[in-house]
GROMACS .gro file of C-alpha atoms in nm:
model
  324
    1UNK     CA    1   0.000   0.000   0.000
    2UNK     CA    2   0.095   0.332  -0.054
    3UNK     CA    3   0.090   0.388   0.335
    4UNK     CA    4  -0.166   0.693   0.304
    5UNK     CA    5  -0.355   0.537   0.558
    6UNK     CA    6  -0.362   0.572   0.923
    7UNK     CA    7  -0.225   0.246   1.135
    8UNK     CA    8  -0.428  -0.032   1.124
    9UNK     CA    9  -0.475  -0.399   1.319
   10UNK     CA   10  -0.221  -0.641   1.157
   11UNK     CA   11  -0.384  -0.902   1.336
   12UNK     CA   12  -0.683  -1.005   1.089
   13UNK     CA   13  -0.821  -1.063   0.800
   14UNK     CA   14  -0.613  -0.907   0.517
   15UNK     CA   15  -0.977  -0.849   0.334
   16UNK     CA   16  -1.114  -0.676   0.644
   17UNK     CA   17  -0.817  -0.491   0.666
   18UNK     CA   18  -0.796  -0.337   0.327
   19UNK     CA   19  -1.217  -0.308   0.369
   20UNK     CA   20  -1.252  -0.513   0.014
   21UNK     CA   21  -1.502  -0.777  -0.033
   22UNK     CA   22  -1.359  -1.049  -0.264
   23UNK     CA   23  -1.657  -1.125  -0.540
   24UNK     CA   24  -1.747  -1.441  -0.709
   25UNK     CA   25  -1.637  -1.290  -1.080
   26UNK     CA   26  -1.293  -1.179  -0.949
   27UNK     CA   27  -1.400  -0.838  -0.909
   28UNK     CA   28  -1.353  -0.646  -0.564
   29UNK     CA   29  -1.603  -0.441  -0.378
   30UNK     CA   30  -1.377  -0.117  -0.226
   31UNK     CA   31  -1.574  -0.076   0.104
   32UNK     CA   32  -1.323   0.222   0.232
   33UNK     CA   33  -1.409   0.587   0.190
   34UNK     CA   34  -1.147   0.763  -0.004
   35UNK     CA   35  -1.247   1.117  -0.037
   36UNK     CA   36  -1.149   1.287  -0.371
   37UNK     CA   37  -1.050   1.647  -0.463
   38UNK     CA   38  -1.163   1.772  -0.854
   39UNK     CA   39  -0.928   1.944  -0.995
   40UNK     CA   40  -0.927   2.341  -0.964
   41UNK     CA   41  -0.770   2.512  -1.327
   42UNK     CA   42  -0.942   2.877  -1.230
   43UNK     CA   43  -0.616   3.144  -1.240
   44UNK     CA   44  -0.835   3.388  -1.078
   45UNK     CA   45  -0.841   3.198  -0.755
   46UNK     CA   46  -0.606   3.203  -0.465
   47UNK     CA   47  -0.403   2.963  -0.530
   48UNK     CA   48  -0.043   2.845  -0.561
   49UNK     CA   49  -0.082   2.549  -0.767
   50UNK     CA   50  -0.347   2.471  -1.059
   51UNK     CA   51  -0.467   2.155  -1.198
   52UNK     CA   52  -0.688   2.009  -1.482
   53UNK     CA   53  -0.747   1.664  -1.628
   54UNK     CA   54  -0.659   1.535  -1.939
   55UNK     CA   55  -0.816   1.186  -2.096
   56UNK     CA   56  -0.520   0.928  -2.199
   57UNK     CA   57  -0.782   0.669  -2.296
   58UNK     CA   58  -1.181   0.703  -2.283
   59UNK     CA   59  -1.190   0.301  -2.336
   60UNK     CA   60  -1.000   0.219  -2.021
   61UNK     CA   61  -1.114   0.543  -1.848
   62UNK     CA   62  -0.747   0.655  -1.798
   63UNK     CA   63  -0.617   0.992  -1.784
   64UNK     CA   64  -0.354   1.260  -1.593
   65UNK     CA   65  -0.380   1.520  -1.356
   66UNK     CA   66  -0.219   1.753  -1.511
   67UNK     CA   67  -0.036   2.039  -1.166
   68UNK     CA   68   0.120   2.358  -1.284
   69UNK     CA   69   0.253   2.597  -1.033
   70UNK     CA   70   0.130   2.954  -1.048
   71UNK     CA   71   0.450   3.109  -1.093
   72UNK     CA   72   0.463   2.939  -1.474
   73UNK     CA   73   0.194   3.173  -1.592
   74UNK     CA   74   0.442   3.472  -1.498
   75UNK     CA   75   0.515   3.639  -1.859
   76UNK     CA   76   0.809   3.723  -1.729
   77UNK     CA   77   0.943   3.369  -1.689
   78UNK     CA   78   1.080   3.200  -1.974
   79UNK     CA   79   1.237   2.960  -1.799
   80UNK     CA   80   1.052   2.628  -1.867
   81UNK     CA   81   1.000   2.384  -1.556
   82UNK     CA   82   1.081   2.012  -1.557
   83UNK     CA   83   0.817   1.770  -1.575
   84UNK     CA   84   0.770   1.494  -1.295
   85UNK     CA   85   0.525   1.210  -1.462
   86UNK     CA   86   0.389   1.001  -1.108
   87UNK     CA   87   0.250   0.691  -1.045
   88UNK     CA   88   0.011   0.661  -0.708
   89UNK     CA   89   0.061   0.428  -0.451
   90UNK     CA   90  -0.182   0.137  -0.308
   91UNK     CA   91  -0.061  -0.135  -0.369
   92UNK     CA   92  -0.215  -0.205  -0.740
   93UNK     CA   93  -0.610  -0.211  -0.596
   94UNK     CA   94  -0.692   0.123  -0.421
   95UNK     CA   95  -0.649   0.438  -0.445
   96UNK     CA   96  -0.700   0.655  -0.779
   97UNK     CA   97  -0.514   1.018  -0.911
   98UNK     CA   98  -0.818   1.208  -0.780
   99UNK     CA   99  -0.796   1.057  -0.446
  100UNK     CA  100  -0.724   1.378  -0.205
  101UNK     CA  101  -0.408   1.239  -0.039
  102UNK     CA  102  -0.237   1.211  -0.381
  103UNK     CA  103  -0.403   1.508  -0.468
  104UNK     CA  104  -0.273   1.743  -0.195
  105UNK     CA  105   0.079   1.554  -0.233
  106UNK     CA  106   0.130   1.658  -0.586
  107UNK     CA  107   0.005   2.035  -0.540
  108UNK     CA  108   0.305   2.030  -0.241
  109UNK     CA  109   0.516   1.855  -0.452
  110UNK     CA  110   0.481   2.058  -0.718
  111UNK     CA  111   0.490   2.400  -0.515
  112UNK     CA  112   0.786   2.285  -0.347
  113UNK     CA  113   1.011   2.128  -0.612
  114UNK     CA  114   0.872   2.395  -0.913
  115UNK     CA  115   0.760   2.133  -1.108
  116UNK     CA  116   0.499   2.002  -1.357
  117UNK     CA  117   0.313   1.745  -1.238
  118UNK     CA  118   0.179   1.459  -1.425
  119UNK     CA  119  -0.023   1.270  -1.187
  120UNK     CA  120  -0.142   0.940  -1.391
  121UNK     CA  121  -0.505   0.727  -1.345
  122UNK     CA  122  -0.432   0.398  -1.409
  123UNK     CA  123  -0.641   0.072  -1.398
  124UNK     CA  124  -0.647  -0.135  -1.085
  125UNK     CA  125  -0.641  -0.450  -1.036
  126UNK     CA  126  -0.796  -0.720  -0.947
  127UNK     CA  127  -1.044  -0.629  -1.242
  128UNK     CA  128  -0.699  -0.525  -1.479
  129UNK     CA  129  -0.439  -0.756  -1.316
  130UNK     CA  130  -0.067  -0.625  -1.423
  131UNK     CA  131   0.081  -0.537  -1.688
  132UNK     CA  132  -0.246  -0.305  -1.712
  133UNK     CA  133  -0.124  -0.045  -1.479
  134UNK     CA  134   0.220  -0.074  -1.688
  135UNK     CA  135   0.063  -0.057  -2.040
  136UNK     CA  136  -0.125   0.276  -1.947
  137UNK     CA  137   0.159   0.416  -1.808
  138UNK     CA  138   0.367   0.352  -2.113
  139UNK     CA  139   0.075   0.481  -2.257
  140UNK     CA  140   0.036   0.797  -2.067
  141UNK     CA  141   0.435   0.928  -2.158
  142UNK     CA  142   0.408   0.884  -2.564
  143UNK     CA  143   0.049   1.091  -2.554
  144UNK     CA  144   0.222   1.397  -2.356
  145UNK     CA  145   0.506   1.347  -2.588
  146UNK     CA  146   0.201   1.412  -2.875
  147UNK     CA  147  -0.015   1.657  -2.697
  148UNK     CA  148  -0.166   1.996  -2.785
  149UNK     CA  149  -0.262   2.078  -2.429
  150UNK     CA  150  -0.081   2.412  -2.386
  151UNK     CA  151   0.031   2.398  -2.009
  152UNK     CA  152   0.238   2.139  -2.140
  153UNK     CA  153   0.355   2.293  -2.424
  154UNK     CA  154   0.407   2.631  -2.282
  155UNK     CA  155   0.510   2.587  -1.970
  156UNK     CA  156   0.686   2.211  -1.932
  157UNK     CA  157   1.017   2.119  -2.005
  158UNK     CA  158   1.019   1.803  -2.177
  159UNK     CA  159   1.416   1.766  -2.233
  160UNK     CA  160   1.398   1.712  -1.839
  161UNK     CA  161   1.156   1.430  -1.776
  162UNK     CA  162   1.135   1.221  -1.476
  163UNK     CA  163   0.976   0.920  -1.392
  164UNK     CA  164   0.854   0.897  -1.050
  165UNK     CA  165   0.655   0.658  -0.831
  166UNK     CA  166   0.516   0.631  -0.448
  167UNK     CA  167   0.515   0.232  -0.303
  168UNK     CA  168   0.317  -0.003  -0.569
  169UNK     CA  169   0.355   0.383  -0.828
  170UNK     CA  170   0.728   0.336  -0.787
  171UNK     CA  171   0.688  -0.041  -0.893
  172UNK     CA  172   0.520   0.100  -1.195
  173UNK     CA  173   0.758   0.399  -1.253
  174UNK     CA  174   1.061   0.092  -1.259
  175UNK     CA  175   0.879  -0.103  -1.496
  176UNK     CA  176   0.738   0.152  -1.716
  177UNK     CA  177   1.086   0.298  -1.745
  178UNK     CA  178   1.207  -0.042  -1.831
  179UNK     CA  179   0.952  -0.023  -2.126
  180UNK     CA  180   1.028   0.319  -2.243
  181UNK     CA  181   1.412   0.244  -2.167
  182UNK     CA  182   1.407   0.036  -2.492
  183UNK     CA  183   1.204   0.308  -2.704
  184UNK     CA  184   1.360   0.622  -2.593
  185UNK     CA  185   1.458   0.751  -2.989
  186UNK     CA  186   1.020   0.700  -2.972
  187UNK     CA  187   0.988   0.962  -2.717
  188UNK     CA  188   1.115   1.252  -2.877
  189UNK     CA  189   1.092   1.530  -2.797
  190UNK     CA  190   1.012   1.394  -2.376
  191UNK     CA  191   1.369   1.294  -2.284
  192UNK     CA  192   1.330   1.087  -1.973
  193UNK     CA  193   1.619   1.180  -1.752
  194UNK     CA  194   1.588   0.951  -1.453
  195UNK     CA  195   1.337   0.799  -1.225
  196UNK     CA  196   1.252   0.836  -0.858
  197UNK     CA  197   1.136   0.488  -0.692
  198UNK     CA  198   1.004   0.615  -0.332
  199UNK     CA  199   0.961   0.329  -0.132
  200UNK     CA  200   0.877   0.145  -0.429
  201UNK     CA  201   0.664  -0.208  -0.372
  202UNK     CA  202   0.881  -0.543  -0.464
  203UNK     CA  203   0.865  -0.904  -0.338
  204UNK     CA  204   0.943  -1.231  -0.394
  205UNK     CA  205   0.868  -1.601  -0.291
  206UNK     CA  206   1.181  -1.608   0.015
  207UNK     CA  207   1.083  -1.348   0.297
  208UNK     CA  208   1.367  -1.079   0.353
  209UNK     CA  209   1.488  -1.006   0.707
  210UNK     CA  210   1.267  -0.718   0.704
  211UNK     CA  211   0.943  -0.902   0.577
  212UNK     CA  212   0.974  -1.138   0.869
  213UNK     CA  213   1.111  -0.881   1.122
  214UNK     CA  214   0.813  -0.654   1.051
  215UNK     CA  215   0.578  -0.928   0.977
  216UNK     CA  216   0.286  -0.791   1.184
  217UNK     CA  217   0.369  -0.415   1.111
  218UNK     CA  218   0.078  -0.209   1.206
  219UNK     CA  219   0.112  -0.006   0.920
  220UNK     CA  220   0.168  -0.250   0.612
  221UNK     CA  221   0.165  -0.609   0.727
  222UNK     CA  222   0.335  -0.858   0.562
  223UNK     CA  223  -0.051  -1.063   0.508
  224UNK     CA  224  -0.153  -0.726   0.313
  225UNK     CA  225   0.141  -0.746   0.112
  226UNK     CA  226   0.028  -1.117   0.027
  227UNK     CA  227  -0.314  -0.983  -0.078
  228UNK     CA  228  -0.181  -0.752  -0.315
  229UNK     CA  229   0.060  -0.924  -0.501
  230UNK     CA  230  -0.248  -1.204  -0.482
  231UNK     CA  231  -0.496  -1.005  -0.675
  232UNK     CA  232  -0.258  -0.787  -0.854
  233UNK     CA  233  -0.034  -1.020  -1.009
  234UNK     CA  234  -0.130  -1.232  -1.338
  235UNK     CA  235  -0.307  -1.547  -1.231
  236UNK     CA  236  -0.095  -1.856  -1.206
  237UNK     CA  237   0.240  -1.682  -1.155
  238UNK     CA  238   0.433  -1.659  -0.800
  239UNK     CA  239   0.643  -1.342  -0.653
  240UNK     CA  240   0.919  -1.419  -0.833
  241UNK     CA  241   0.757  -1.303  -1.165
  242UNK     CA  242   0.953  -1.030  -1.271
  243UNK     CA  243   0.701  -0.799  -1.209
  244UNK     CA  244   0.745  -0.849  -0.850
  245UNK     CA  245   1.091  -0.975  -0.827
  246UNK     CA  246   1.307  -0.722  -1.058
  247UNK     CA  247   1.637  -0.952  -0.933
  248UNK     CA  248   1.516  -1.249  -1.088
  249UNK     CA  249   1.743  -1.364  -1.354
  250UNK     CA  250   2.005  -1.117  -1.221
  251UNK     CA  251   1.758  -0.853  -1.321
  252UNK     CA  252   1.598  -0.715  -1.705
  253UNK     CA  253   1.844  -0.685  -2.008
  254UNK     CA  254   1.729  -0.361  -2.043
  255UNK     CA  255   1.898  -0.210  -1.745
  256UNK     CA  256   2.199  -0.213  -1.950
  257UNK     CA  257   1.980   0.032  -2.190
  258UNK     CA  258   1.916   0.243  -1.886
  259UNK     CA  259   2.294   0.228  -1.855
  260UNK     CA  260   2.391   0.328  -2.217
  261UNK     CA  261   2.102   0.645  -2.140
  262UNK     CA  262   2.275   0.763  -1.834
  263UNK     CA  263   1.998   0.767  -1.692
  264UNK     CA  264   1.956   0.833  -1.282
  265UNK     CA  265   1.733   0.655  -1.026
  266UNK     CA  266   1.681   0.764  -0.715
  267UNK     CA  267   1.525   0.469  -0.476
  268UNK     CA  268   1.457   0.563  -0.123
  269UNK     CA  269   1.305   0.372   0.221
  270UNK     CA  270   1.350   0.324   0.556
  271UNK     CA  271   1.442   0.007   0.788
  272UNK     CA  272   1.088   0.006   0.991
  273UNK     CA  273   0.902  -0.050   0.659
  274UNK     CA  274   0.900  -0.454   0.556
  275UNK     CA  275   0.955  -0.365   0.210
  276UNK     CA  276   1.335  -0.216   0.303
  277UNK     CA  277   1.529  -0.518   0.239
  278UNK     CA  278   1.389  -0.518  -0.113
  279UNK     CA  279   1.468  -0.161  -0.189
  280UNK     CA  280   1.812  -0.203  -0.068
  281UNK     CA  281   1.862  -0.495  -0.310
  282UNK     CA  282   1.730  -0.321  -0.616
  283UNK     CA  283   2.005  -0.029  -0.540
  284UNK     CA  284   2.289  -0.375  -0.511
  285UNK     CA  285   2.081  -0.458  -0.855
  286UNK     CA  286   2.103  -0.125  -1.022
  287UNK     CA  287   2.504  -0.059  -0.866
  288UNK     CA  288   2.593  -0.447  -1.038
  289UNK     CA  289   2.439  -0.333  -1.374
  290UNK     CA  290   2.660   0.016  -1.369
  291UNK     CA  291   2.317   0.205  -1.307
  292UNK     CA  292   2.377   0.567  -1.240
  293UNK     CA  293   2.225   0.474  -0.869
  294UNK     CA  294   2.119   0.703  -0.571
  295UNK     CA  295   2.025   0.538  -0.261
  296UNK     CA  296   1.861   0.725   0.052
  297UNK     CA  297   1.739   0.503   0.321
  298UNK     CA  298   1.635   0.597   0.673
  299UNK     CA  299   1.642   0.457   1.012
  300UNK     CA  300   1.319   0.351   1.161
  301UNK     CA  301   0.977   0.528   0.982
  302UNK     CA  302   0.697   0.310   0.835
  303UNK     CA  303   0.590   0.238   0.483
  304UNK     CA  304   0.429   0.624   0.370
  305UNK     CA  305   0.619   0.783   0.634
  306UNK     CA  306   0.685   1.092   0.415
  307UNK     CA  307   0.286   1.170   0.438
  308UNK     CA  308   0.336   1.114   0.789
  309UNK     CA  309   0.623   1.265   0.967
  310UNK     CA  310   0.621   1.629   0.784
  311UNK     CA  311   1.030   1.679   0.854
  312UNK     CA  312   1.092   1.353   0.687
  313UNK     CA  313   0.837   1.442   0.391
  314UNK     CA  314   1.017   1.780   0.344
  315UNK     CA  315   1.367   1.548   0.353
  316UNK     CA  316   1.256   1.350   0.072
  317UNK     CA  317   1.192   1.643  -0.106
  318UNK     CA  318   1.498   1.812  -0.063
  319UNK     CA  319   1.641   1.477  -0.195
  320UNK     CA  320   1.441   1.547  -0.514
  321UNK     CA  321   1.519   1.855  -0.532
  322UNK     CA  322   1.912   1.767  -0.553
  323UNK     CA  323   1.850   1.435  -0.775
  324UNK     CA  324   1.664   1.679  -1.094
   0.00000   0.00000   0.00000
């Protein structure tokens, strides 16, 4: 999960946990209120960010949230601002790009870093089991790299792309930069320039240290986890698919693309989440494949402790900040 939540019981029922209702068809019923913020593209308000959607693809109900900072509509500024394209967290099933915690996260992202943000709705699974969420991200970069929507055109920077992703979004940002990795003289003009893995969401079939050391974490329990990659993953396959395991095989041939692109990743956690072992060996991954690699990892925290410690959330961002 993308750790947006408050705490919760580890000791239960993973379904209860997550409030989802597993249904005969495969389908699941999302019992938990997220609220959701629309997006607010009036100049005339107070404001220091502004926002508007843009449809990626009507069929599959996909599109971006698209967060420009105020300061871009300046005349006086010529000065173009790089472009963050971000996956939300939760873990493949919940949450969506209107949801008001990603919401209010990419307005202060975006008023702190003075950035566009791209802030991409994806399909969830169970009811579009992965590579869905990887296919319409994919699918999200090459239509900005085609669009007439003039925030983007005016105001973005699109020689100084990023890739980002929070939890199961930074699972997506890895593998949808794989993707791209091997297409890049197809993105023209975007020029992806790195990506930014924030406590992304791995696994595998062995537990890590951390897994069983944090097993019954009260923020993201290790029978969550399970859940997930259950009813996110494509049916018949275990955690070490690739899609969950990126060291299996001693990791994708096309990290050596990455290589040959120079591009950066920055991939940061902490030891109290159970998904730290895992980050920590996808930096040993990215450092054995000569990966332009940036590792911050912090002592004790929780999975989504950047929403909930503000000095550490204002820490990552200064990381950003440094990394683009």
């Amino acid at each position: 999960m993308s750790g947006q939540d408050a705490t919760i019981n580890p000791n239960g029922d993973p379904y209860q946990l997550l409030q989802i209702v597993r249904n005969p068809d495969g389908t699941i019923t999302r019992a938990l209120d997220i609220p959701e913020t629309p997006p607010t593209s009036d100049p005339s308000l107070p404001i220091s960010v502004l926002s508007k959607d843009i449809p990626i693809n009507q069929s599959n109900n996909t599109w971006v949230r698209i967060y420009l900072p105020r300061e871009a509509l300046d005349i006086s500024s010529q000065l173009k601002l790089p472009l963050i394209v971000y996956y939300h967290g939760g873990g493949f099933i919940m949450y969506s790009a209107a949801s008001s915690l990603v919401h209010d996260y990419c307005v202060n992202m975006a008023n702190e870093l003075r950035v566009i943000i791209a802030s991409v709705e994806y399909r969830l699974a169970p009811e579009h089991r992965l590579p869905a969420a990887y296919d319409d991200a994919v699918e999200t970069l090459y239509r900005i790299k085609t669009t007439r929507d003039d925030w983007l055109t005016k105001y973005a920077d699109f020689s100084n792309c990023f890739i980002m992703g929070l939890s199961a979004g930074g699972n997506i940002a890895y593998h949808a930069g794989l993707r791209v990795a091997a297409e890049a003289d197809h993105l023209g003009p975007l020029n992806i320039r790195g990506l930014i893995l924030q406590q992304p969401f791995f696994g595998g079939t062995q537990r890590s240290e951390s897994e069983l050391r944090l097993v019954d974490d009260p923020t993201l329990p290790l029978c969550v986890t399970d859940l997930m990659w259950e009813l996110s993953l494509p049916i018949g396959v275990d955690c070490d698919h690739e899609y969950c395991n990126p060291t299996v095989g001693g990791g994708s041939k096309l990290l050596e693309k990455i290589r040959l692109l120079g591009w950066k990743v920055l991939v940061t956690g902490c030891d109290g989440d159970q998904l730290f072992d895992r980050q920590v060996e996808l930096v040993k991954l990215l450092e054995e494949h000569g990966v332009h690699v940036v590792g911050h990892f912090g002592v004790g925290g929780c999975h989504g402790v950047d929403f909930h410690d503000s000095s550490r959330g204002k820490a990552f961002l200064e990381q950003v900040k440094n990394f683009i």
